[in-house]
PDB file of C-alpha atoms and ligand atoms in Angstrom:
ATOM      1  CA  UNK A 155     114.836 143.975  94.177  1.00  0.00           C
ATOM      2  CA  UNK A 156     111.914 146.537  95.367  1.00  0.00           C
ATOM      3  CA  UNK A 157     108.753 145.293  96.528  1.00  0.00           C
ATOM      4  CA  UNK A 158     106.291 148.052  95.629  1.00  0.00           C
ATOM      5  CA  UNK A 159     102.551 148.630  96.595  1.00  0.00           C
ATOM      6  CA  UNK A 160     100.495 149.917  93.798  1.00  0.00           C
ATOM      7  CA  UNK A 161      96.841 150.808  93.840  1.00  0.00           C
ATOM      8  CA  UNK A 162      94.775 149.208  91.268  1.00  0.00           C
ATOM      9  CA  UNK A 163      93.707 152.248  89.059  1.00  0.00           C
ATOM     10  CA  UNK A 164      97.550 153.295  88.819  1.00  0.00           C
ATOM     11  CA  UNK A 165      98.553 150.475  87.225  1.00  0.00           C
ATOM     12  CA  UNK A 166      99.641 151.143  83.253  1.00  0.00           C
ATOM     13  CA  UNK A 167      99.047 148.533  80.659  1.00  0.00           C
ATOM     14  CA  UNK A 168     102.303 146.942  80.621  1.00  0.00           C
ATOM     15  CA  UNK A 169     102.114 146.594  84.052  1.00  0.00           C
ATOM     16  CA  UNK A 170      98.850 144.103  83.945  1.00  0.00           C
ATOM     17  CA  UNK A 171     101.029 142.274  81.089  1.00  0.00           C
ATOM     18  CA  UNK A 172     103.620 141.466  82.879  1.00  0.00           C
ATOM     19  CA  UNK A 173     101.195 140.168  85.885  1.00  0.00           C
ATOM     20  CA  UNK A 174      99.377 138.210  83.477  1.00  0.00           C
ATOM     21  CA  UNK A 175     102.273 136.466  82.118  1.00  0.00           C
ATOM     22  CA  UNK A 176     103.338 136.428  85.595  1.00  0.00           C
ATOM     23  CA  UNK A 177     100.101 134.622  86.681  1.00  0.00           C
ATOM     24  CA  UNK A 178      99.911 132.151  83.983  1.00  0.00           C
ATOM     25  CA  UNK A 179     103.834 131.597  84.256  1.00  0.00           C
ATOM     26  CA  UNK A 180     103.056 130.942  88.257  1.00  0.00           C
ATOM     27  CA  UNK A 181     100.272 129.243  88.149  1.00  0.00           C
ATOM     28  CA  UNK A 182     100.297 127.169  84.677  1.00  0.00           C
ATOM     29  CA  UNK A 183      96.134 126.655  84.715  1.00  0.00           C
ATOM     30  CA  UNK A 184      95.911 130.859  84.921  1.00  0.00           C
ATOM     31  CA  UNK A 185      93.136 132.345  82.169  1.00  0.00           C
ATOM     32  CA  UNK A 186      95.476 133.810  79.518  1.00  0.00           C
ATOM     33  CA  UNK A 187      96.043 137.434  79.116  1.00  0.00           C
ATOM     34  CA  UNK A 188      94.238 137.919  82.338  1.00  0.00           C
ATOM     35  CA  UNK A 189      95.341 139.985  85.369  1.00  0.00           C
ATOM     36  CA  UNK A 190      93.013 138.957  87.917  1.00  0.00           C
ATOM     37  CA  UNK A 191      90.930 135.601  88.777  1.00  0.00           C
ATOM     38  CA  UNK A 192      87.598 136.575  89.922  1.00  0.00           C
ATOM     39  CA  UNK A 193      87.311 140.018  89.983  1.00  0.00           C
ATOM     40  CA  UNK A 194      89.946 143.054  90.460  1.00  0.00           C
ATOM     41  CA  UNK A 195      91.944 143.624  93.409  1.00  0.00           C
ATOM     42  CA  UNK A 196      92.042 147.404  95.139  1.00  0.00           C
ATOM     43  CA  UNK A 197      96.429 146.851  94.902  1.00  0.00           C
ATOM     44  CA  UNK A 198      99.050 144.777  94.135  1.00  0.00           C
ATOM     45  CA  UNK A 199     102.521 143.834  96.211  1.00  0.00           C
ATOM     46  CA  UNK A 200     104.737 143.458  93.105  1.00  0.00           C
ATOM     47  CA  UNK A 201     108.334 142.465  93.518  1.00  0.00           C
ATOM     48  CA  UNK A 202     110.694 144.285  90.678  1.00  0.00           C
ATOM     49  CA  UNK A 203     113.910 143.648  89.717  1.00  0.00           C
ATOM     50  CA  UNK A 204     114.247 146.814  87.086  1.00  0.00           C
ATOM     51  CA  UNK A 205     111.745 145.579  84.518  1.00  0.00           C
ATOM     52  CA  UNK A 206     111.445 142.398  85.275  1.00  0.00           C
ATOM     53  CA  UNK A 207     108.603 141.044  87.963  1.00  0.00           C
ATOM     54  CA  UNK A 208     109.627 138.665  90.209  1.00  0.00           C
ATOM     55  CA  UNK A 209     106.334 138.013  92.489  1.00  0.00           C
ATOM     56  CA  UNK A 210     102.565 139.445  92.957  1.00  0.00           C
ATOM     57  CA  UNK A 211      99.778 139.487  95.309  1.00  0.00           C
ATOM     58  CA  UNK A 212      96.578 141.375  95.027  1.00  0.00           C
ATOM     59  CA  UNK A 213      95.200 142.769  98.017  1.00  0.00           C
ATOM     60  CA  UNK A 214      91.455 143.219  98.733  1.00  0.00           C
ATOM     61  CA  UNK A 215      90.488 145.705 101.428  1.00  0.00           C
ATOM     62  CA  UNK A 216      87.485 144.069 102.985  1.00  0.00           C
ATOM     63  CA  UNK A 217      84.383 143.800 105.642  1.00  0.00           C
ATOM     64  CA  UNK A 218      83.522 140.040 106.279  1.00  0.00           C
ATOM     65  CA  UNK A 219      80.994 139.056 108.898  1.00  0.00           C
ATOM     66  CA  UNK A 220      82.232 136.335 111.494  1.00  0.00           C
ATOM     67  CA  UNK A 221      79.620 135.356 113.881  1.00  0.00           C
ATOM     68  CA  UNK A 222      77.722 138.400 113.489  1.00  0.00           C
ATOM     69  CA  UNK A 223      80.776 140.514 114.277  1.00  0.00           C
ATOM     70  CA  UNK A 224      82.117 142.925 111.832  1.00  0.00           C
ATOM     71  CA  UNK A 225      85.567 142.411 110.895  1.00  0.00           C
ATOM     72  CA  UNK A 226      88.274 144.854 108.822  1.00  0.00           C
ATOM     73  CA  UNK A 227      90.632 142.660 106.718  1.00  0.00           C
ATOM     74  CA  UNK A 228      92.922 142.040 103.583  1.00  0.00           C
ATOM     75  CA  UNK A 229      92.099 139.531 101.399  1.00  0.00           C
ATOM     76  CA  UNK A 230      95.232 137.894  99.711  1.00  0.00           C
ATOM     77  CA  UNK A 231      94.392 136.313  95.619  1.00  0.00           C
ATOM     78  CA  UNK A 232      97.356 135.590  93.568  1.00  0.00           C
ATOM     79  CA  UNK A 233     100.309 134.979  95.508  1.00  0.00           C
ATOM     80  CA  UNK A 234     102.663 134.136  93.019  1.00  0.00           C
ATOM     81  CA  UNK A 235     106.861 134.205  92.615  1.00  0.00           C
ATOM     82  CA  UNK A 236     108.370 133.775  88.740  1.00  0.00           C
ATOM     83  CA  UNK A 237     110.090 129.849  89.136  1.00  0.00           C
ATOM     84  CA  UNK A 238     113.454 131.091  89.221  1.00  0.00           C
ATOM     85  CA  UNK A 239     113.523 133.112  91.782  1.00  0.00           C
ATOM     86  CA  UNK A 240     111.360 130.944  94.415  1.00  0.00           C
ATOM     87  CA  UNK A 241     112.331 130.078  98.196  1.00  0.00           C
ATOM     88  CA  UNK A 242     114.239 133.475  97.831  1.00  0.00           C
ATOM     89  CA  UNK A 243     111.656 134.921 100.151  1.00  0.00           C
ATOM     90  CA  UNK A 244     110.439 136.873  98.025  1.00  0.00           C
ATOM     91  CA  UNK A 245     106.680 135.825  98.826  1.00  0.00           C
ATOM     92  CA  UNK A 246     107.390 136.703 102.371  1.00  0.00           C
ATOM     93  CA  UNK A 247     108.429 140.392 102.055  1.00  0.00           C
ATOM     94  CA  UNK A 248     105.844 140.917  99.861  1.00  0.00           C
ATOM     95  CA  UNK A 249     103.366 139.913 103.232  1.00  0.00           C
ATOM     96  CA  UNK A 250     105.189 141.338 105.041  1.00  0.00           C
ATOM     97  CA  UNK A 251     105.102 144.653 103.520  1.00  0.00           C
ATOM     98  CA  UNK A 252     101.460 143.517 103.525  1.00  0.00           C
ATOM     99  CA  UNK A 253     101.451 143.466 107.046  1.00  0.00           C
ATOM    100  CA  UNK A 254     103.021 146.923 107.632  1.00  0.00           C
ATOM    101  CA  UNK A 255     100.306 147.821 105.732  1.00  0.00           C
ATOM    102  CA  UNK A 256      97.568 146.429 107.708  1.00  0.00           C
ATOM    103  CA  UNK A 257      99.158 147.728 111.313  1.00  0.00           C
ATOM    104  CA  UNK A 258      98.986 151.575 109.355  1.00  0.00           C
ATOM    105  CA  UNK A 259      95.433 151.027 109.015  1.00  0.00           C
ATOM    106  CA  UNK A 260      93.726 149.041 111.509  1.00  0.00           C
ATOM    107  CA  UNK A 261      93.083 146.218 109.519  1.00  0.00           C
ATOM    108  CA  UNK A 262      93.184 143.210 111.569  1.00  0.00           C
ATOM    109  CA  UNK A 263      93.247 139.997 109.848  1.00  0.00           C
ATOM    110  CA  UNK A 264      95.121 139.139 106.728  1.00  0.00           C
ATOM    111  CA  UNK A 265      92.844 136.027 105.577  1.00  0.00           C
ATOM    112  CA  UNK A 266      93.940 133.651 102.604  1.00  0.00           C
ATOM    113  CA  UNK A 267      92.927 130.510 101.132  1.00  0.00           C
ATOM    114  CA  UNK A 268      96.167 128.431 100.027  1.00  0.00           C
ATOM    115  CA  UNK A 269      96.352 125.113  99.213  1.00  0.00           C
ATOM    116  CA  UNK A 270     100.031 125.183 100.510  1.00  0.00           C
ATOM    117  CA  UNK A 271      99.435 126.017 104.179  1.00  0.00           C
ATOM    118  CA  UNK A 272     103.080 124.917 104.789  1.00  0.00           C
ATOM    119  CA  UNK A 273     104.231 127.930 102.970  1.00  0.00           C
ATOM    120  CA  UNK A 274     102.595 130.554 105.253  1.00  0.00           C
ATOM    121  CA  UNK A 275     102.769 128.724 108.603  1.00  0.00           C
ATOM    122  CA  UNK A 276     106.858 130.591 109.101  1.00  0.00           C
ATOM    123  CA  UNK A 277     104.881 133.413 108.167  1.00  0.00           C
ATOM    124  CA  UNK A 278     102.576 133.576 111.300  1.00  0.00           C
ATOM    125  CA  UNK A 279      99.755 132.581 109.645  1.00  0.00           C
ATOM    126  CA  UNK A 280      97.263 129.814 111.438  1.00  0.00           C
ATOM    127  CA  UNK A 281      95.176 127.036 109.591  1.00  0.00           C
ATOM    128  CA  UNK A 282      91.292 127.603 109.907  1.00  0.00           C
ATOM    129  CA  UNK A 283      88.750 125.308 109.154  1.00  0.00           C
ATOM    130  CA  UNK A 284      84.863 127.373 109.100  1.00  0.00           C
ATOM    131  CA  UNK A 285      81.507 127.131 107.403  1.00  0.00           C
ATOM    132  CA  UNK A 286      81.935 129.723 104.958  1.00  0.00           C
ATOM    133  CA  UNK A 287      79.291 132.161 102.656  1.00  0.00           C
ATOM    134  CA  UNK A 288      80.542 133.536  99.413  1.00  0.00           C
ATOM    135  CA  UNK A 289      79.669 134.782  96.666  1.00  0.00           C
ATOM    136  CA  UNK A 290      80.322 132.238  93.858  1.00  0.00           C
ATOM    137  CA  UNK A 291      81.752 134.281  90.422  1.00  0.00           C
ATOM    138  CA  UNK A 292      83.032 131.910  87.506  1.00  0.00           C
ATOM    139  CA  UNK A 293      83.870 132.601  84.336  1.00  0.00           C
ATOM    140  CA  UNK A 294      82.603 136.703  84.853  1.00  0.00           C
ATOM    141  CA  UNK A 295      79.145 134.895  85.527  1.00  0.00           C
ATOM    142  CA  UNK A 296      77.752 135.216  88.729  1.00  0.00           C
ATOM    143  CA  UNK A 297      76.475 131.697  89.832  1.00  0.00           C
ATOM    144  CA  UNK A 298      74.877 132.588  93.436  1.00  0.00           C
ATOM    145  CA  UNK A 299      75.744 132.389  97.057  1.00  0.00           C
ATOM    146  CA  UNK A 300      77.871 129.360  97.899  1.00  0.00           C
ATOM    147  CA  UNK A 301      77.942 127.732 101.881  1.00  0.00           C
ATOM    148  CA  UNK A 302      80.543 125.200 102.402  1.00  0.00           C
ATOM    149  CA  UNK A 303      83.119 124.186 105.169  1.00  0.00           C
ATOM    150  CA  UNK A 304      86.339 125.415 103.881  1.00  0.00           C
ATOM    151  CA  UNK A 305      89.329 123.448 105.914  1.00  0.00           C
ATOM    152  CA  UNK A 306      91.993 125.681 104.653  1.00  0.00           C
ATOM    153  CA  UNK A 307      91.628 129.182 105.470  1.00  0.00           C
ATOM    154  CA  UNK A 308      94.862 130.686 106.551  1.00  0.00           C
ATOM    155  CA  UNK A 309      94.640 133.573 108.900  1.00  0.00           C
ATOM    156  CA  UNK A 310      97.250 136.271 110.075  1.00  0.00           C
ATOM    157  CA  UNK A 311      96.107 138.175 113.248  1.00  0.00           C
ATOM    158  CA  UNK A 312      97.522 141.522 112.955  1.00  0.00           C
ATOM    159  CA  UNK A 313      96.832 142.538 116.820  1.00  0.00           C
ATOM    160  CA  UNK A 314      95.736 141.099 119.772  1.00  0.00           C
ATOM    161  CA  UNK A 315      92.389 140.133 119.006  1.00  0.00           C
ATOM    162  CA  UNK A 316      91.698 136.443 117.896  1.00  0.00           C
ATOM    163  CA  UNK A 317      89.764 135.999 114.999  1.00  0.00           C
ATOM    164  CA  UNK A 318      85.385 135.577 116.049  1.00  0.00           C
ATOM    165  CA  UNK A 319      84.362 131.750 116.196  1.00  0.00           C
ATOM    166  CA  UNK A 320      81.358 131.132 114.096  1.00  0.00           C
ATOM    167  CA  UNK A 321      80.409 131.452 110.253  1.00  0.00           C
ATOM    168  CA  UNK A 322      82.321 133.625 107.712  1.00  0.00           C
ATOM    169  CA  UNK A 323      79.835 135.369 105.541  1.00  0.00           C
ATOM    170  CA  UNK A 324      82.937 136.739 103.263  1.00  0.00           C
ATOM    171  CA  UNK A 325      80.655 139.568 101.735  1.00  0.00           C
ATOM    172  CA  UNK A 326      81.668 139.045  98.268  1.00  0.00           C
ATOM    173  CA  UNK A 327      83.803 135.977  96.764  1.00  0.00           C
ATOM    174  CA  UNK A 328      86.236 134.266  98.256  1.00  0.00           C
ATOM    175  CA  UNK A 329      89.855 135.068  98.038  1.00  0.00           C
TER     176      UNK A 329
HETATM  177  C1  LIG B 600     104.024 129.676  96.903  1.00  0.00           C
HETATM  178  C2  LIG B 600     105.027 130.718  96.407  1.00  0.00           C
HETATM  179  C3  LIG B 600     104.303 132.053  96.226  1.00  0.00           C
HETATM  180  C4  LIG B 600     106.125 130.866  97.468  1.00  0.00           C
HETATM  181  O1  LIG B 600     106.990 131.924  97.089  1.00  0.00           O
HETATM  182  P1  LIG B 600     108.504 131.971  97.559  1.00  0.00           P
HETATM  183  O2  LIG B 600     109.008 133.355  97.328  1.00  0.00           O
HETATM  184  O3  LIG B 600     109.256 130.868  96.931  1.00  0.00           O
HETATM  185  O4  LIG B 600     108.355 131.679  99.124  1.00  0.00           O
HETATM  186  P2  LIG B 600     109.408 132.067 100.218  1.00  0.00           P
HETATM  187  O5  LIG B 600     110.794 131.901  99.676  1.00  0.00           O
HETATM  188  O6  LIG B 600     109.071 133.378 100.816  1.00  0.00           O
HETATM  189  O7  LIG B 600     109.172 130.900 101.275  1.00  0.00           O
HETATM  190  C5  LIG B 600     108.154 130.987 102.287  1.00  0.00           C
HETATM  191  C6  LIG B 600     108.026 129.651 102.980  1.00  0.00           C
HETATM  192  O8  LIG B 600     107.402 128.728 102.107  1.00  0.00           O
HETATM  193  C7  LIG B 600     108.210 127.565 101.907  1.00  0.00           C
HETATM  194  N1  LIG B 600     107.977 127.161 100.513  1.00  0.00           N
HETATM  195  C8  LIG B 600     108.303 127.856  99.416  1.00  0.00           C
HETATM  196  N2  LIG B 600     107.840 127.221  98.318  1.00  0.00           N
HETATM  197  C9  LIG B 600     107.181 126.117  98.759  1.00  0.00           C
HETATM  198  C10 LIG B 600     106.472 125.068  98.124  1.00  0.00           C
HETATM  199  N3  LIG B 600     106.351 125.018  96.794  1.00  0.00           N
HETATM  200  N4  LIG B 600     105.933 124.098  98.886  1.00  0.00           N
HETATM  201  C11 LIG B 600     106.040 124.129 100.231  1.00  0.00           C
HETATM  202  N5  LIG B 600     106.689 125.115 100.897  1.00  0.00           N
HETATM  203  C12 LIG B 600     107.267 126.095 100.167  1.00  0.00           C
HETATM  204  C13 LIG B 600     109.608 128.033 102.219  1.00  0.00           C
HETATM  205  O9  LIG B 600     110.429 126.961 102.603  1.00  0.00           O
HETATM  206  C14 LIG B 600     109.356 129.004 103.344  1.00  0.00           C
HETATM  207  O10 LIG B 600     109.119 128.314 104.556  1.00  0.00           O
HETATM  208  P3  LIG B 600     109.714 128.837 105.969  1.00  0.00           P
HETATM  209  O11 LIG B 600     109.202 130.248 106.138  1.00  0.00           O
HETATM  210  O12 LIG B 600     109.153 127.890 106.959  1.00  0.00           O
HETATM  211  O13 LIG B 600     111.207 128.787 105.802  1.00  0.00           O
HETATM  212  C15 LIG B 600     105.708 130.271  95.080  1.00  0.00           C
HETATM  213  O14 LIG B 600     106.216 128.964  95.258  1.00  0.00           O
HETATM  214  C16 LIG B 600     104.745 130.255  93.888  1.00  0.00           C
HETATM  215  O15 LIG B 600     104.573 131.275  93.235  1.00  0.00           O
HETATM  216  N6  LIG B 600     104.109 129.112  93.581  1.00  0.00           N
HETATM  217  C17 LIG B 600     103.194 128.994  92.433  1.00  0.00           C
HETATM  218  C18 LIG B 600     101.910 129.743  92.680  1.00  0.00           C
HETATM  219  C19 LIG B 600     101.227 129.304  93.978  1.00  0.00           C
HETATM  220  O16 LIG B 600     101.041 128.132  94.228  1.00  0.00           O
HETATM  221  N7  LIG B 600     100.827 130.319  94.807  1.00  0.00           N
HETATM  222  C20 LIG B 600     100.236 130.095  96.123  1.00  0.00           C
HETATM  223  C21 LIG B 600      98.798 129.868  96.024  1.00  0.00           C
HETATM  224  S1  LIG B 600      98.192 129.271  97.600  1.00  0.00           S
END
């Protein structure tokens, strides 16, 4: 297996096929035929096995406000591993190439929202509850600006630096 990092303008057509049956495979509830969520990722993690994909994320390289303080991060939508081949570990080399990444280029927080916190806590990420601002996107319809406490925002420090108390302001949606 070969967990590659591909930027999202390099990716060919049957590449976004096989994340889109990857996605709906994954996630069951996943738009059909669709690639992305919300809106497109700048790359994807994908895990290959020759021509078959095993796992996904899509990474967002992103500024987000907390507490008035700038902050450099990835974003993580999509974290997904094909059934057969879960609690291989395959979704944590894929962060963990993620996190390579991130220590290369100064980015200091990989931020998530997961509804399986157990999944990442091995992983070094920490539970965070905040007031959050987003921008809300359903449906390729832009609703608005949403402000709500999120309770399960998973957060990876990638240096010393703790992440800002205060309010998120997430400058765009939410991942
Ligand atoms: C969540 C998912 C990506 C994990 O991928 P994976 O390759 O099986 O995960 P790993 O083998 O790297 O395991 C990572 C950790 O998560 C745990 N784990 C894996 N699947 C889990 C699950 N379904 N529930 C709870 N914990 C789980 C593992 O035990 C491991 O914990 P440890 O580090 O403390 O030992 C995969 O189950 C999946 O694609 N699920 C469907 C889509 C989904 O829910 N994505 C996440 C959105 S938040």
């Amino acid at each position: 297996m070969k967990i590659e990092r591909i930027e999202e303008l390099a990716l060919t057509t049957a590449d976004r096929k096989l994340i889109a049956d990857l996605l709906k495979e994954g996630f069951g509830v996943y738009p059909e035929g669709k690639s992305y969520y919300k809106q497109l990722p700048d790359f994807r993690m994908l895990a290959r096995d020759g021509a078959q994909l095993l796992g996904h994320l899509a990474g967002e390289f992103r500024m987000i406000n907390i507490g008035g303080t700038a902050i450099r991060i990835f974003g993580v939508a999509d974290l997904c591993v094909t059934p057969s081949r879960q609690q291989e570990r395959i979704a944590t080399q894929m962060l963990s190439e993620l996190e390579k990444l991130a220590i290369k280029t100064q980015v200091e927080f990989i931020i998530l929202t997961g509804s399986e916190p157990n999944v990442y806590k091995g992983m070094g990420f920490e539970r965070t509850a905040r007031v959050c601002r987003w921008l809300l996107i359903n449906n390729l319809n832009t609703l608005g600006v949403i402000r709500r406490f999120v309770d399960n925002i998973m957060v990876k420090p990638i240096g010393e630096r703790e992440l800002p108390e205060g309010e998120i302001d997430f400058l765009g949606h939410i991942f």
